[in-house]
PDB file of C-alpha atoms and ligand atoms in Angstrom:
ATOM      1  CA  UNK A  99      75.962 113.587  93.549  1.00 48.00           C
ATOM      2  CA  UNK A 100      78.759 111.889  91.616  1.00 48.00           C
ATOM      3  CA  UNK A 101      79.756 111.247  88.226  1.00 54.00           C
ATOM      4  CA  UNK A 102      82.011 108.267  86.762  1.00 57.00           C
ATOM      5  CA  UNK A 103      84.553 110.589  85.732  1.00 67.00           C
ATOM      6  CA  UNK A 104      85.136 111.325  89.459  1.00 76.00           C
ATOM      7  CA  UNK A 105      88.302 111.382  90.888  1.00 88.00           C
ATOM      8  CA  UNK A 106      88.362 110.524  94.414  1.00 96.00           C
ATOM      9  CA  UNK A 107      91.571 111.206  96.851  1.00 97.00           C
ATOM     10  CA  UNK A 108      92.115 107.391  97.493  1.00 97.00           C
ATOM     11  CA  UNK A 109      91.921 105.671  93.652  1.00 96.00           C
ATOM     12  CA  UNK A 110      92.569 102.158  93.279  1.00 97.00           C
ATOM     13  CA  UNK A 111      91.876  99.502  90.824  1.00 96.00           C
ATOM     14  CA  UNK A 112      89.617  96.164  91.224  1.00 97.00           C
ATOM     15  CA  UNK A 113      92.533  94.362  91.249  1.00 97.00           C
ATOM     16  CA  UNK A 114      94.416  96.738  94.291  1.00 98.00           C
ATOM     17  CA  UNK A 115      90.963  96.484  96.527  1.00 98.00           C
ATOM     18  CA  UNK A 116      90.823  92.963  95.855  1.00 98.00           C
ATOM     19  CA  UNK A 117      94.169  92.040  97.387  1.00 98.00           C
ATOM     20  CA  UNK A 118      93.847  94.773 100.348  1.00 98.00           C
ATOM     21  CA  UNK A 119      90.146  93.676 100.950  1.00 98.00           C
ATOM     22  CA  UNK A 120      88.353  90.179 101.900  1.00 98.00           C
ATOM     23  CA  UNK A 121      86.332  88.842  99.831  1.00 98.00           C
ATOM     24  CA  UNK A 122      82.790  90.067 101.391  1.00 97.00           C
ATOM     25  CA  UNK A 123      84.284  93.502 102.013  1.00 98.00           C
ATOM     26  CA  UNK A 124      85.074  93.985  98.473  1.00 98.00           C
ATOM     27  CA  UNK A 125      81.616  92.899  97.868  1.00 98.00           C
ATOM     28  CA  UNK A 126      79.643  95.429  99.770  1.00 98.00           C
ATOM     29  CA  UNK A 127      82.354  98.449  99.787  1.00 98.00           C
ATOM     30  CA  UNK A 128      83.529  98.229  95.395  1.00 98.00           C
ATOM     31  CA  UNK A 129      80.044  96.289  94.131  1.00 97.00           C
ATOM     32  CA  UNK A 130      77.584  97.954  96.147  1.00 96.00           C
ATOM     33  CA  UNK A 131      76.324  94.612  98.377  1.00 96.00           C
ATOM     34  CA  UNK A 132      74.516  94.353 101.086  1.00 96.00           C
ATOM     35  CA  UNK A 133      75.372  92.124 104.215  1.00 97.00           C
ATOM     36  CA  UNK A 134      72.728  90.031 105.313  1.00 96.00           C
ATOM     37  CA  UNK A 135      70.578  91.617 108.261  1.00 97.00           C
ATOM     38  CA  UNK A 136      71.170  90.812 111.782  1.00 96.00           C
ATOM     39  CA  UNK A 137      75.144  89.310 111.641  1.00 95.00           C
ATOM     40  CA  UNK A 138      77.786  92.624 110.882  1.00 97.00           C
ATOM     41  CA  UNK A 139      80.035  92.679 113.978  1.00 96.00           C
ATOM     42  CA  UNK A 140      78.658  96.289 114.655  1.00 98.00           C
ATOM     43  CA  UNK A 141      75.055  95.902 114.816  1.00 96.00           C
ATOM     44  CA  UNK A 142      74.334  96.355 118.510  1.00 95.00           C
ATOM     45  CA  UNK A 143      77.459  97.728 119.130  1.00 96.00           C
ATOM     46  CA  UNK A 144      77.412 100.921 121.617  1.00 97.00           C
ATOM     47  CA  UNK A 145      81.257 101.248 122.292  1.00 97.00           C
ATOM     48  CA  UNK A 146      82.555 104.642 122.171  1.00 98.00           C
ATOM     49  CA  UNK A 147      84.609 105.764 119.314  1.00 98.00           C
ATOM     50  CA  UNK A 148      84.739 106.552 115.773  1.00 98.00           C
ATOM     51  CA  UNK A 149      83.870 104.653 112.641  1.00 98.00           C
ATOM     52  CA  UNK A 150      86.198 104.651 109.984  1.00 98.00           C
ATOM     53  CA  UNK A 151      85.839 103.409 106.472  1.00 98.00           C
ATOM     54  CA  UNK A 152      86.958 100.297 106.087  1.00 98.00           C
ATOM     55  CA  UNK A 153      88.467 100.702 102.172  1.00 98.00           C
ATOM     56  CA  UNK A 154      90.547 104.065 103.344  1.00 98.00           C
ATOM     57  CA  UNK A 155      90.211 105.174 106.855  1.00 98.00           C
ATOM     58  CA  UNK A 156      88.345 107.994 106.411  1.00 98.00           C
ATOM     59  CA  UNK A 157      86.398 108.977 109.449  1.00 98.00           C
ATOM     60  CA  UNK A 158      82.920 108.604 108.806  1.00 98.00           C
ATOM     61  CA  UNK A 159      80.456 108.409 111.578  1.00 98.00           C
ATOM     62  CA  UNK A 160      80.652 108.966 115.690  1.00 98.00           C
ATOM     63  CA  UNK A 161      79.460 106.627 118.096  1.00 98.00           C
ATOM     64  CA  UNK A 162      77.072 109.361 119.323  1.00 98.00           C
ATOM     65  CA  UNK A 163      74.577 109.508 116.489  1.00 98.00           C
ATOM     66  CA  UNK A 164      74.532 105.324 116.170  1.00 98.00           C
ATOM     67  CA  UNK A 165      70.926 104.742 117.672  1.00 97.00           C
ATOM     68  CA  UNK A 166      68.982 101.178 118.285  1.00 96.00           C
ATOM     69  CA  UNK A 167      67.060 101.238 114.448  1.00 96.00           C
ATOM     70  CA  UNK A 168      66.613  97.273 115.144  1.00 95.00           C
ATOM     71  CA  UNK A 169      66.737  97.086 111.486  1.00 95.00           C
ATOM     72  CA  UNK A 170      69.317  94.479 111.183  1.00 97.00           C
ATOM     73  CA  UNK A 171      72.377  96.967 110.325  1.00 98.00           C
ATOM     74  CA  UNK A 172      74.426  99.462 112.219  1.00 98.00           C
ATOM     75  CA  UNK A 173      72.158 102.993 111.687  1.00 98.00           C
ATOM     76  CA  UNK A 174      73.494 106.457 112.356  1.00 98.00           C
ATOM     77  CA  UNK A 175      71.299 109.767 112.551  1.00 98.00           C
ATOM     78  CA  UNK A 176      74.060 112.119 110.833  1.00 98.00           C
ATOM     79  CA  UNK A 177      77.431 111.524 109.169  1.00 98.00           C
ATOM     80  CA  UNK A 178      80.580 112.583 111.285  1.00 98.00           C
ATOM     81  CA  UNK A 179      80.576 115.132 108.963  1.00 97.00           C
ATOM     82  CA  UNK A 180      78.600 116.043 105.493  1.00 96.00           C
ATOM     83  CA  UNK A 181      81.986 116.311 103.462  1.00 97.00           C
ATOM     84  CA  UNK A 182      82.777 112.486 104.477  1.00 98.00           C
ATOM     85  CA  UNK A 183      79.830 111.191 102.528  1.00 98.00           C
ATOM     86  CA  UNK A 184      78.395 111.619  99.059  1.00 97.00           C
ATOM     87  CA  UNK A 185      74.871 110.606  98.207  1.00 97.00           C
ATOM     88  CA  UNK A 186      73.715 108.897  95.233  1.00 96.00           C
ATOM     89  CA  UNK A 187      70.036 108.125  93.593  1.00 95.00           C
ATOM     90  CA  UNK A 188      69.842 104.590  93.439  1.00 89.00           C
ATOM     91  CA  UNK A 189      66.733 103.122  91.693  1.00 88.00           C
ATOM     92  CA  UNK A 190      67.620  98.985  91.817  1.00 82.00           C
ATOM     93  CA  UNK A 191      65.503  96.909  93.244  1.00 80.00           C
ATOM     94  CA  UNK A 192      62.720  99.052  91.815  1.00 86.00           C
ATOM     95  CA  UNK A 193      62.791 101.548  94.716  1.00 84.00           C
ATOM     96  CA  UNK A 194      63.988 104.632  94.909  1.00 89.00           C
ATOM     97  CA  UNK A 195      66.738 105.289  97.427  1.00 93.00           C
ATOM     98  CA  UNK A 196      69.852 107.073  98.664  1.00 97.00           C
ATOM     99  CA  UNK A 197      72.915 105.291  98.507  1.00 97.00           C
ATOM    100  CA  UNK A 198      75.889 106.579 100.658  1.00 98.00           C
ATOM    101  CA  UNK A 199      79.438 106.320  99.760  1.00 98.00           C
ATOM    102  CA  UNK A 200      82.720 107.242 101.115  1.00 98.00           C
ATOM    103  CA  UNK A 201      83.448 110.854  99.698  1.00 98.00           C
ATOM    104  CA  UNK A 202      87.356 110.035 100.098  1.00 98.00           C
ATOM    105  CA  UNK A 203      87.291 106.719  97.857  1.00 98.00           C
ATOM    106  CA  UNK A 204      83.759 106.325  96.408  1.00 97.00           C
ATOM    107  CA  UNK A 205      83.202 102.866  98.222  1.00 98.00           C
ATOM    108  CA  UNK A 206      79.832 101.874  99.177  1.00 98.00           C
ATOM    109  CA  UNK A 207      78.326 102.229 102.409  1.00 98.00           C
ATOM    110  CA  UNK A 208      74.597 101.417 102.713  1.00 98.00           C
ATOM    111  CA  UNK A 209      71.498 104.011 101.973  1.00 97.00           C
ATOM    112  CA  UNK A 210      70.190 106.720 103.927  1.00 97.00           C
ATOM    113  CA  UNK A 211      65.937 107.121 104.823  1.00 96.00           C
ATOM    114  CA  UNK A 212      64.391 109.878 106.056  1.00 94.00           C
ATOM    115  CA  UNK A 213      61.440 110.250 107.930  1.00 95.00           C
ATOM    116  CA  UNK A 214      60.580 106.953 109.180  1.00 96.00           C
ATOM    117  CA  UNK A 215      59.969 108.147 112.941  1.00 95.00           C
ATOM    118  CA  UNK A 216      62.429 107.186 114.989  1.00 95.00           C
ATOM    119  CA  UNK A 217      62.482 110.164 117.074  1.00 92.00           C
ATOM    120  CA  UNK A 218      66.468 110.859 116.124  1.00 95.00           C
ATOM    121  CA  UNK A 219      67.122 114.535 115.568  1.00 96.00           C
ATOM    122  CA  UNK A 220      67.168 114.404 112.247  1.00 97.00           C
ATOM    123  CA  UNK A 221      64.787 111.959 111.536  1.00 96.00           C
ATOM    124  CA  UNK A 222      67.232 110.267 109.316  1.00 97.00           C
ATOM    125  CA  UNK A 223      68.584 106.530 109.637  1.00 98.00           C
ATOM    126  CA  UNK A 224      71.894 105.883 107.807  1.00 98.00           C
ATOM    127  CA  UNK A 225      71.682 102.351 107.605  1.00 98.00           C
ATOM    128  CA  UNK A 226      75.605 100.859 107.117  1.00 98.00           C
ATOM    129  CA  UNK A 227      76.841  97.702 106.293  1.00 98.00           C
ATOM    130  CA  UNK A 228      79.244  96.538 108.965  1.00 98.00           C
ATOM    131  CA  UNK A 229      81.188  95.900 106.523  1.00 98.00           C
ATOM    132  CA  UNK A 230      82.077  99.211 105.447  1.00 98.00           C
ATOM    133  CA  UNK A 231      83.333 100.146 108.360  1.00 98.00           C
ATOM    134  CA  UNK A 232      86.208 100.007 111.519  1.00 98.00           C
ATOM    135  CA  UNK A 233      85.398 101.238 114.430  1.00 98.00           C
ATOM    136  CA  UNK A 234      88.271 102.715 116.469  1.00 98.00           C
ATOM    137  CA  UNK A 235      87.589 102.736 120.110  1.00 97.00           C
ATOM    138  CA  UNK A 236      87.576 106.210 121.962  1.00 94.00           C
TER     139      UNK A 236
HETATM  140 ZN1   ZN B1590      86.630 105.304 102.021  1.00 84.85          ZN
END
């Protein structure tokens, strides 16, 4: 859990993200959007590799836990590691859920369920904007 006094290792102003990031990136990675279902370049993607974050590079999932959620947006059963991601309570929309961000520069991810079934071994479905992320081929 985070705090708005946090200091993360990559620190940049509205204005710096703005001019490094497009215009939709900026909008789901600094303002917490979502991409519409169904269109992020790494949906059904199943290439080998590692996704980075898209804001500051950080390593963030592996190939290996992305799983066919048919959800609409690239899902993951585990981080690459825990340290990569920090989880925060997020009650908009009237619903309680986890949102993940980047633990190296506090962008925005997506949200994490648990328990929905899929059969994953940790019964967990990070769901991730494209977005958010690069994926850097194996
Ligand atoms: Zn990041």
């Amino acid at each position: 859990m985070t705090d708005s006094t946090k200091q993360y290792a990559v620190q940049k102003s509205d204005a710096e993200w703005k001019a490094q990031l497009s215009p939709a990136e900026f909008h789901v990675l600094r303002k917490a959007g979502t991409e519409r279902p169904f269109v992020g370049e790494y949906t059904d993607t199943k290439t080998v590799g590692v996704y980075k974050c898209r804001a500051c590079e950080a390593e963030l999932f592996r190939s290996e836990t992305k799983f066919d959620s048919h959800c609409g947006w690239p899902s993951f059963y585990a981080p690459l590691a825990e340290d990569r991601v920090e989880y925060i309570e997020d009650s908009t929309l009237g619903m309680k859920r986890v949102e993940v961000r980047c633990a190296n520069c506090g962008s925005h991810l997506g949200h994490v369920f648990e328990g929905e079934g899929y059969g994953t071994p940790t019964d967990q479905r990070y769901c991730i904007n494209s977005v958010s992320l690069t994926l850097a081929p194996a």
